[in-house]
mmCIF file of C-alpha atoms in Angstrom:
data_model
loop_
_atom_site.group_PDB
_atom_site.id
_atom_site.type_symbol
_atom_site.label_atom_id
_atom_site.label_comp_id
_atom_site.label_asym_id
_atom_site.label_seq_id
_atom_site.Cartn_x
_atom_site.Cartn_y
_atom_site.Cartn_z
ATOM 1 C CA UNK A 78 7.497 44.360 -4.576
ATOM 2 C CA UNK A 79 5.204 45.682 -7.310
ATOM 3 C CA UNK A 80 6.830 43.388 -9.869
ATOM 4 C CA UNK A 81 6.267 40.397 -7.588
ATOM 5 C CA UNK A 82 2.640 41.397 -7.050
ATOM 6 C CA UNK A 83 1.958 41.609 -10.760
ATOM 7 C CA UNK A 84 3.838 38.362 -11.413
ATOM 8 C CA UNK A 85 1.665 36.391 -8.984
ATOM 9 C CA UNK A 86 -1.405 38.239 -10.265
ATOM 10 C CA UNK A 87 -0.737 37.094 -13.846
ATOM 11 C CA UNK A 88 0.017 33.518 -12.825
ATOM 12 C CA UNK A 89 -3.164 33.461 -10.754
ATOM 13 C CA UNK A 90 -5.420 34.411 -13.654
ATOM 14 C CA UNK A 91 -3.653 32.075 -16.044
ATOM 15 C CA UNK A 92 -4.465 29.212 -13.689
ATOM 16 C CA UNK A 93 -8.095 30.106 -13.030
ATOM 17 C CA UNK A 94 -9.708 33.215 -14.466
ATOM 18 C CA UNK A 95 -13.058 32.634 -12.780
ATOM 19 C CA UNK A 96 -11.938 32.981 -9.170
ATOM 20 C CA UNK A 97 -12.062 36.086 -7.017
ATOM 21 C CA UNK A 98 -8.888 37.617 -5.672
ATOM 22 C CA UNK A 99 -8.830 39.595 -2.414
ATOM 23 C CA UNK A 100 -5.172 40.515 -2.035
ATOM 24 C CA UNK A 101 -1.758 39.297 -3.117
ATOM 25 C CA UNK A 102 1.278 40.793 -1.506
ATOM 26 C CA UNK A 103 4.778 40.107 -0.263
ATOM 27 C CA UNK A 104 5.759 41.028 3.294
ATOM 28 C CA UNK A 105 8.100 38.967 5.443
ATOM 29 C CA UNK A 106 7.193 35.915 3.401
ATOM 30 C CA UNK A 107 5.051 35.383 0.259
ATOM 31 C CA UNK A 108 1.397 35.339 1.286
ATOM 32 C CA UNK A 109 -1.429 34.945 -1.214
ATOM 33 C CA UNK A 110 -4.966 35.701 -0.023
ATOM 34 C CA UNK A 111 -7.970 34.557 -2.064
ATOM 35 C CA UNK A 112 -11.698 35.071 -1.704
ATOM 36 C CA UNK A 113 -12.641 31.721 -3.206
ATOM 37 C CA UNK A 114 -10.777 28.764 -4.680
ATOM 38 C CA UNK A 115 -11.551 25.156 -5.490
ATOM 39 C CA UNK A 116 -8.555 23.901 -3.491
ATOM 40 C CA UNK A 117 -5.673 25.854 -1.961
ATOM 41 C CA UNK A 118 -3.467 22.762 -2.336
ATOM 42 C CA UNK A 119 -4.241 22.516 -6.065
ATOM 43 C CA UNK A 120 -3.689 26.251 -6.524
ATOM 44 C CA UNK A 121 -0.294 26.168 -4.837
ATOM 45 C CA UNK A 122 0.685 22.987 -6.676
ATOM 46 C CA UNK A 123 -0.066 24.599 -10.058
ATOM 47 C CA UNK A 124 1.724 27.777 -9.031
ATOM 48 C CA UNK A 125 4.817 25.803 -8.032
ATOM 49 C CA UNK A 126 4.868 23.948 -11.346
ATOM 50 C CA UNK A 127 4.377 27.098 -13.413
ATOM 51 C CA UNK A 128 6.652 29.568 -11.634
ATOM 52 C CA UNK A 129 9.506 30.092 -9.180
ATOM 53 C CA UNK A 130 7.663 30.038 -5.861
ATOM 54 C CA UNK A 131 9.546 30.900 -2.684
ATOM 55 C CA UNK A 132 9.934 28.433 0.152
ATOM 56 C CA UNK A 133 7.160 28.667 2.777
ATOM 57 C CA UNK A 134 4.792 30.510 0.468
ATOM 58 C CA UNK A 135 1.339 30.585 2.083
ATOM 59 C CA UNK A 136 -2.042 30.548 0.338
ATOM 60 C CA UNK A 137 -5.145 31.470 2.357
ATOM 61 C CA UNK A 138 -8.749 31.331 1.104
ATOM 62 C CA UNK A 139 -11.983 32.566 2.660
ATOM 63 C CA UNK A 140 -13.868 29.812 0.864
ATOM 64 C CA UNK A 141 -12.809 26.495 -0.644
ATOM 65 C CA UNK A 142 -15.313 24.784 -2.925
ATOM 66 C CA UNK A 143 -13.537 21.438 -3.286
ATOM 67 C CA UNK A 144 -11.562 21.106 -0.070
ATOM 68 C CA UNK A 145 -9.882 17.726 0.368
ATOM 69 C CA UNK A 146 -9.165 15.672 3.455
ATOM 70 C CA UNK A 147 -7.598 12.304 4.122
ATOM 71 C CA UNK A 148 -8.748 9.383 1.926
ATOM 72 C CA UNK A 149 -10.763 11.649 -0.390
ATOM 73 C CA UNK A 150 -12.963 13.088 2.349
ATOM 74 C CA UNK A 151 -14.329 16.608 1.900
ATOM 75 C CA UNK A 152 -13.347 19.446 4.208
ATOM 76 C CA UNK A 153 -16.500 21.493 4.872
ATOM 77 C CA UNK A 154 -16.127 25.006 6.261
ATOM 78 C CA UNK A 155 -18.410 28.011 6.695
ATOM 79 C CA UNK A 156 -17.056 30.740 4.353
ATOM 80 C CA UNK A 157 -14.871 33.343 6.043
ATOM 81 C CA UNK A 158 -15.047 31.770 9.495
ATOM 82 C CA UNK A 159 -12.082 29.403 9.517
ATOM 83 C CA UNK A 160 -8.474 29.072 8.402
ATOM 84 C CA UNK A 161 -8.101 27.383 5.024
ATOM 85 C CA UNK A 162 -4.452 27.423 4.052
ATOM 86 C CA UNK A 163 -1.703 25.685 2.145
ATOM 87 C CA UNK A 164 2.019 26.171 2.593
ATOM 88 C CA UNK A 165 4.916 25.111 0.378
ATOM 89 C CA UNK A 166 8.021 23.492 1.869
ATOM 90 C CA UNK A 167 10.779 22.876 -0.659
ATOM 91 C CA UNK A 168 13.830 20.646 -0.886
ATOM 92 C CA UNK A 169 13.133 18.225 1.941
ATOM 93 C CA UNK A 170 15.930 15.653 2.192
ATOM 94 C CA UNK A 171 14.891 12.377 3.870
ATOM 95 C CA UNK A 172 18.544 11.390 4.449
ATOM 96 C CA UNK A 173 18.562 9.024 7.421
ATOM 97 C CA UNK A 174 14.906 9.406 8.308
ATOM 98 C CA UNK A 175 11.683 8.016 6.872
ATOM 99 C CA UNK A 176 9.505 10.156 4.594
ATOM 100 C CA UNK A 177 6.703 9.760 7.164
ATOM 101 C CA UNK A 178 8.808 11.732 9.633
ATOM 102 C CA UNK A 179 7.774 14.891 7.789
ATOM 103 C CA UNK A 180 4.103 14.109 8.447
ATOM 104 C CA UNK A 181 4.985 13.911 12.120
ATOM 105 C CA UNK A 182 6.736 17.301 11.974
ATOM 106 C CA UNK A 183 3.669 18.927 10.375
ATOM 107 C CA UNK A 184 1.157 17.507 12.864
ATOM 108 C CA UNK A 185 3.364 18.498 15.797
ATOM 109 C CA UNK A 186 3.769 22.012 14.349
ATOM 110 C CA UNK A 187 0.003 22.607 14.328
ATOM 111 C CA UNK A 188 -0.350 21.042 17.778
ATOM 112 C CA UNK A 189 2.349 23.315 19.212
ATOM 113 C CA UNK A 190 0.657 26.446 17.860
ATOM 114 C CA UNK A 191 -2.642 25.492 19.499
ATOM 115 C CA UNK A 192 -0.892 24.789 22.785
ATOM 116 C CA UNK A 193 0.949 28.116 22.601
ATOM 117 C CA UNK A 194 -2.316 30.056 22.179
ATOM 118 C CA UNK A 195 -3.723 28.237 25.217
ATOM 119 C CA UNK A 196 -6.133 25.806 23.570
ATOM 120 C CA UNK A 197 -6.717 23.068 26.174
ATOM 121 C CA UNK A 198 -6.875 19.300 25.724
ATOM 122 C CA UNK A 199 -5.383 19.121 22.231
ATOM 123 C CA UNK A 200 -4.230 15.827 20.713
ATOM 124 C CA UNK A 201 -3.261 14.257 17.385
ATOM 125 C CA UNK A 202 -5.635 11.673 15.974
ATOM 126 C CA UNK A 203 -3.766 9.309 13.670
ATOM 127 C CA UNK A 204 -2.699 10.096 11.072
ATOM 128 C CA UNK A 205 -3.114 13.880 10.822
ATOM 129 C CA UNK A 206 -6.249 15.189 12.517
ATOM 130 C CA UNK A 207 -5.985 17.591 15.422
ATOM 131 C CA UNK A 208 -8.468 17.153 18.252
ATOM 132 C CA UNK A 209 -9.544 19.501 21.030
ATOM 133 C CA UNK A 210 -11.828 18.368 23.845
ATOM 134 C CA UNK A 211 -12.150 15.039 21.957
ATOM 135 C CA UNK A 212 -13.605 16.752 18.865
ATOM 136 C CA UNK A 213 -11.960 17.487 15.529
ATOM 137 C CA UNK A 214 -10.675 21.030 15.244
ATOM 138 C CA UNK A 215 -8.227 20.674 12.338
ATOM 139 C CA UNK A 216 -7.310 18.408 9.451
ATOM 140 C CA UNK A 217 -4.065 18.141 7.509
ATOM 141 C CA UNK A 218 -3.484 16.889 3.968
ATOM 142 C CA UNK A 219 0.106 16.625 2.705
ATOM 143 C CA UNK A 220 0.853 16.102 -0.982
ATOM 144 C CA UNK A 221 4.470 15.393 -1.902
ATOM 145 C CA UNK A 222 6.225 16.070 -5.202
ATOM 146 C CA UNK A 223 9.155 13.628 -5.174
ATOM 147 C CA UNK A 224 12.321 14.161 -7.194
ATOM 148 C CA UNK A 225 14.563 11.406 -8.655
ATOM 149 C CA UNK A 226 17.181 11.946 -5.930
ATOM 150 C CA UNK A 227 14.612 11.151 -3.222
ATOM 151 C CA UNK A 228 14.163 14.730 -2.039
ATOM 152 C CA UNK A 229 10.686 16.199 -2.216
ATOM 153 C CA UNK A 230 8.599 19.352 -2.067
ATOM 154 C CA UNK A 231 5.536 19.249 0.169
ATOM 155 C CA UNK A 232 2.222 21.017 -0.342
ATOM 156 C CA UNK A 233 0.657 21.119 3.118
ATOM 157 C CA UNK A 234 -3.064 21.791 3.293
ATOM 158 C CA UNK A 235 -4.473 22.726 6.697
ATOM 159 C CA UNK A 236 -8.084 23.337 7.633
ATOM 160 C CA UNK A 237 -8.458 24.782 11.129
ATOM 161 C CA UNK A 238 -11.843 25.683 12.599
ATOM 162 C CA UNK A 239 -11.427 29.128 14.116
ATOM 163 C CA UNK A 240 -14.644 31.118 14.480
ATOM 164 C CA UNK A 241 -17.411 28.837 13.209
ATOM 165 C CA UNK A 242 -19.880 27.974 15.955
ATOM 166 C CA UNK A 243 -22.619 26.083 14.097
ATOM 167 C CA UNK A 244 -21.739 22.425 13.553
ATOM 168 C CA UNK A 245 -25.300 21.117 13.342
ATOM 169 C CA UNK A 246 -24.476 18.366 10.838
ATOM 170 C CA UNK A 247 -20.963 17.747 12.176
ATOM 171 C CA UNK A 248 -21.417 16.638 15.793
ATOM 172 C CA UNK A 249 -17.782 15.530 16.123
ATOM 173 C CA UNK A 250 -16.381 18.938 15.065
ATOM 174 C CA UNK A 251 -15.519 21.999 17.126
ATOM 175 C CA UNK A 252 -13.682 25.305 16.755
ATOM 176 C CA UNK A 253 -11.347 27.469 18.782
ATOM 177 C CA UNK A 254 -14.165 29.941 19.410
ATOM 178 C CA UNK A 255 -16.434 27.160 20.683
ATOM 179 C CA UNK A 256 -13.724 26.217 23.163
ATOM 180 C CA UNK A 257 -12.505 29.625 24.356
ATOM 181 C CA UNK A 258 -15.204 32.110 23.300
ATOM 182 C CA UNK A 259 -12.548 34.226 21.568
ATOM 183 C CA UNK A 260 -12.397 35.350 17.933
ATOM 184 C CA UNK A 261 -9.258 34.455 15.993
ATOM 185 C CA UNK A 262 -7.598 36.140 12.995
ATOM 186 C CA UNK A 263 -6.853 33.766 10.128
ATOM 187 C CA UNK A 264 -3.672 35.390 8.852
ATOM 188 C CA UNK A 265 -2.055 35.618 12.278
ATOM 189 C CA UNK A 266 -2.663 31.921 12.988
ATOM 190 C CA UNK A 267 -1.395 30.979 9.508
ATOM 191 C CA UNK A 268 1.887 32.796 10.145
ATOM 192 C CA UNK A 269 2.271 31.089 13.522
ATOM 193 C CA UNK A 270 1.846 27.701 11.830
ATOM 194 C CA UNK A 271 4.345 28.624 9.119
ATOM 195 C CA UNK A 272 6.882 29.710 11.737
ATOM 196 C CA UNK A 273 6.387 26.475 13.663
ATOM 197 C CA UNK A 274 6.897 24.476 10.462
ATOM 198 C CA UNK A 275 10.169 26.265 9.775
ATOM 199 C CA UNK A 276 11.499 25.505 13.260
ATOM 200 C CA UNK A 277 10.417 21.867 13.119
ATOM 201 C CA UNK A 278 11.883 21.371 9.652
ATOM 202 C CA UNK A 279 15.264 22.111 11.241
ATOM 203 C CA UNK A 280 14.445 19.857 14.194
ATOM 204 C CA UNK A 281 13.575 17.108 11.717
ATOM 205 C CA UNK A 282 17.087 17.210 10.290
ATOM 206 C CA UNK A 283 18.868 17.158 13.636
ATOM 207 C CA UNK A 284 16.559 15.619 16.247
ATOM 208 C CA UNK A 285 13.678 13.714 14.598
ATOM 209 C CA UNK A 286 13.227 11.530 17.678
ATOM 210 C CA UNK A 287 12.107 14.562 19.702
ATOM 211 C CA UNK A 288 9.258 15.184 17.226
ATOM 212 C CA UNK A 289 8.248 11.538 17.356
ATOM 213 C CA UNK A 290 8.165 11.672 21.152
ATOM 214 C CA UNK A 291 5.875 14.704 21.144
ATOM 215 C CA UNK A 292 3.646 13.047 18.534
ATOM 216 C CA UNK A 293 3.518 9.821 20.559
ATOM 217 C CA UNK A 294 2.849 11.664 23.815
ATOM 218 C CA UNK A 295 -0.012 13.562 22.154
ATOM 219 C CA UNK A 296 -1.629 10.595 20.386
ATOM 220 C CA UNK A 297 -5.420 10.663 20.740
ATOM 221 C CA UNK A 298 -6.897 7.743 22.728
ATOM 222 C CA UNK A 299 -3.507 6.124 23.243
ATOM 223 C CA UNK A 300 -3.735 3.291 25.798
ATOM 224 C CA UNK A 301 -7.540 3.612 26.028
ATOM 225 C CA UNK A 302 -10.020 1.013 24.691
ATOM 226 C CA UNK A 303 -11.644 2.378 21.525
ATOM 227 C CA UNK A 304 -14.017 1.067 18.835
ATOM 228 C CA UNK A 305 -12.636 0.555 15.319
ATOM 229 C CA UNK A 306 -13.854 -0.550 11.910
ATOM 230 C CA UNK A 307 -11.566 -2.236 9.382
ATOM 231 C CA UNK A 308 -11.707 -1.938 5.594
ATOM 232 C CA UNK A 309 -14.095 -4.914 5.398
ATOM 233 C CA UNK A 310 -16.612 -3.330 7.751
ATOM 234 C CA UNK A 311 -15.708 -5.490 10.736
ATOM 235 C CA UNK A 312 -16.015 -3.672 14.062
ATOM 236 C CA UNK A 313 -13.911 -4.437 17.103
ATOM 237 C CA UNK A 314 -12.440 -2.969 20.268
ATOM 238 C CA UNK A 315 -8.747 -2.232 20.498
ATOM 239 C CA UNK A 316 -6.154 -0.144 22.282
ATOM 240 C CA UNK A 317 -3.824 2.192 20.389
ATOM 241 C CA UNK A 318 -0.241 1.563 21.441
ATOM 242 C CA UNK A 319 1.789 3.690 19.018
ATOM 243 C CA UNK A 320 2.403 4.768 15.433
ATOM 244 C CA UNK A 321 5.306 2.974 13.741
ATOM 245 C CA UNK A 322 8.098 4.846 11.948
ATOM 246 C CA UNK A 323 6.509 4.019 8.586
ATOM 247 C CA UNK A 324 3.158 5.498 9.658
ATOM 248 C CA UNK A 325 1.156 2.415 10.642
ATOM 249 C CA UNK A 326 -1.131 2.372 13.656
ATOM 250 C CA UNK A 327 -0.289 -0.332 16.191
ATOM 251 C CA UNK A 328 -3.418 -1.638 17.921
ATOM 252 C CA UNK A 329 -3.639 -4.277 20.637
ATOM 253 C CA UNK A 330 -6.746 -6.460 20.329
ATOM 254 C CA UNK A 331 -8.789 -7.899 23.204
ATOM 255 C CA UNK A 332 -6.946 -11.229 22.871
ATOM 256 C CA UNK A 333 -3.622 -9.385 23.398
ATOM 257 C CA UNK A 334 -2.593 -9.761 19.745
ATOM 258 C CA UNK A 335 -0.965 -6.697 18.186
ATOM 259 C CA UNK A 336 -1.848 -5.634 14.635
ATOM 260 C CA UNK A 337 -0.611 -2.865 12.369
ATOM 261 C CA UNK A 338 -2.894 -0.909 10.054
ATOM 262 C CA UNK A 339 -2.317 1.422 7.096
ATOM 263 C CA UNK A 340 -4.333 4.643 6.867
ATOM 264 C CA UNK A 341 -6.886 3.188 4.443
ATOM 265 C CA UNK A 342 -7.315 -0.031 6.410
ATOM 266 C CA UNK A 343 -8.831 1.304 9.624
ATOM 267 C CA UNK A 344 -10.955 4.063 11.089
ATOM 268 C CA UNK A 345 -11.763 4.927 14.666
ATOM 269 C CA UNK A 346 -15.487 5.097 15.397
#
């Protein structure tokens, strides 16, 4: 264990000497805990490229200075209050399923953890935000490293609001503590998410349709009229019907036409 500790320690400082390290250790699975980092996804990506990193290695940071969300958005979090994590999943084989199926497995994994710890009214907002009481409680950013044979390694970044209660400039955000009044431990929730990912990675190979069903059943604002804005700034009302197997959002317009949108082509207002 000591050799592994020192190995990660050396790699860490080679990558970024200016950052603060809280603790690096190896228990049931590799878990790296940092005080501050620019991006846990970038850290884990560099670590994977520079060394032999074990499957389902987790990186947790108290503070992230350049956190990334979907479409280049920033993930803002009060230091030490929330879960900022990345996890590595290696050797994913698409086989007979679409690469977007893995995104579904990740979103469902986070959703299941929140349901299991009794967080009410949780849903998945297309493509990868997690909502609770109609407010954003978590965001997911997946970065894939694809090999020539079509298999890929995924770096999964997850920001989950745990104990922050002040969202003065973020009126559409909430946290688990805001909802339940309880205080949550970052490492324990991270391990629950990792465990859920492992189970659903197996489910993805054998029963991907079951993950799609849970995703579809949990889709935020499905079958309800909602306001949207397209990439040209046009606003309109529509009804979410489903997400297609290649990750597009199917929306029915007020004239009963059905349209499909890529992630960068549409946002819900």
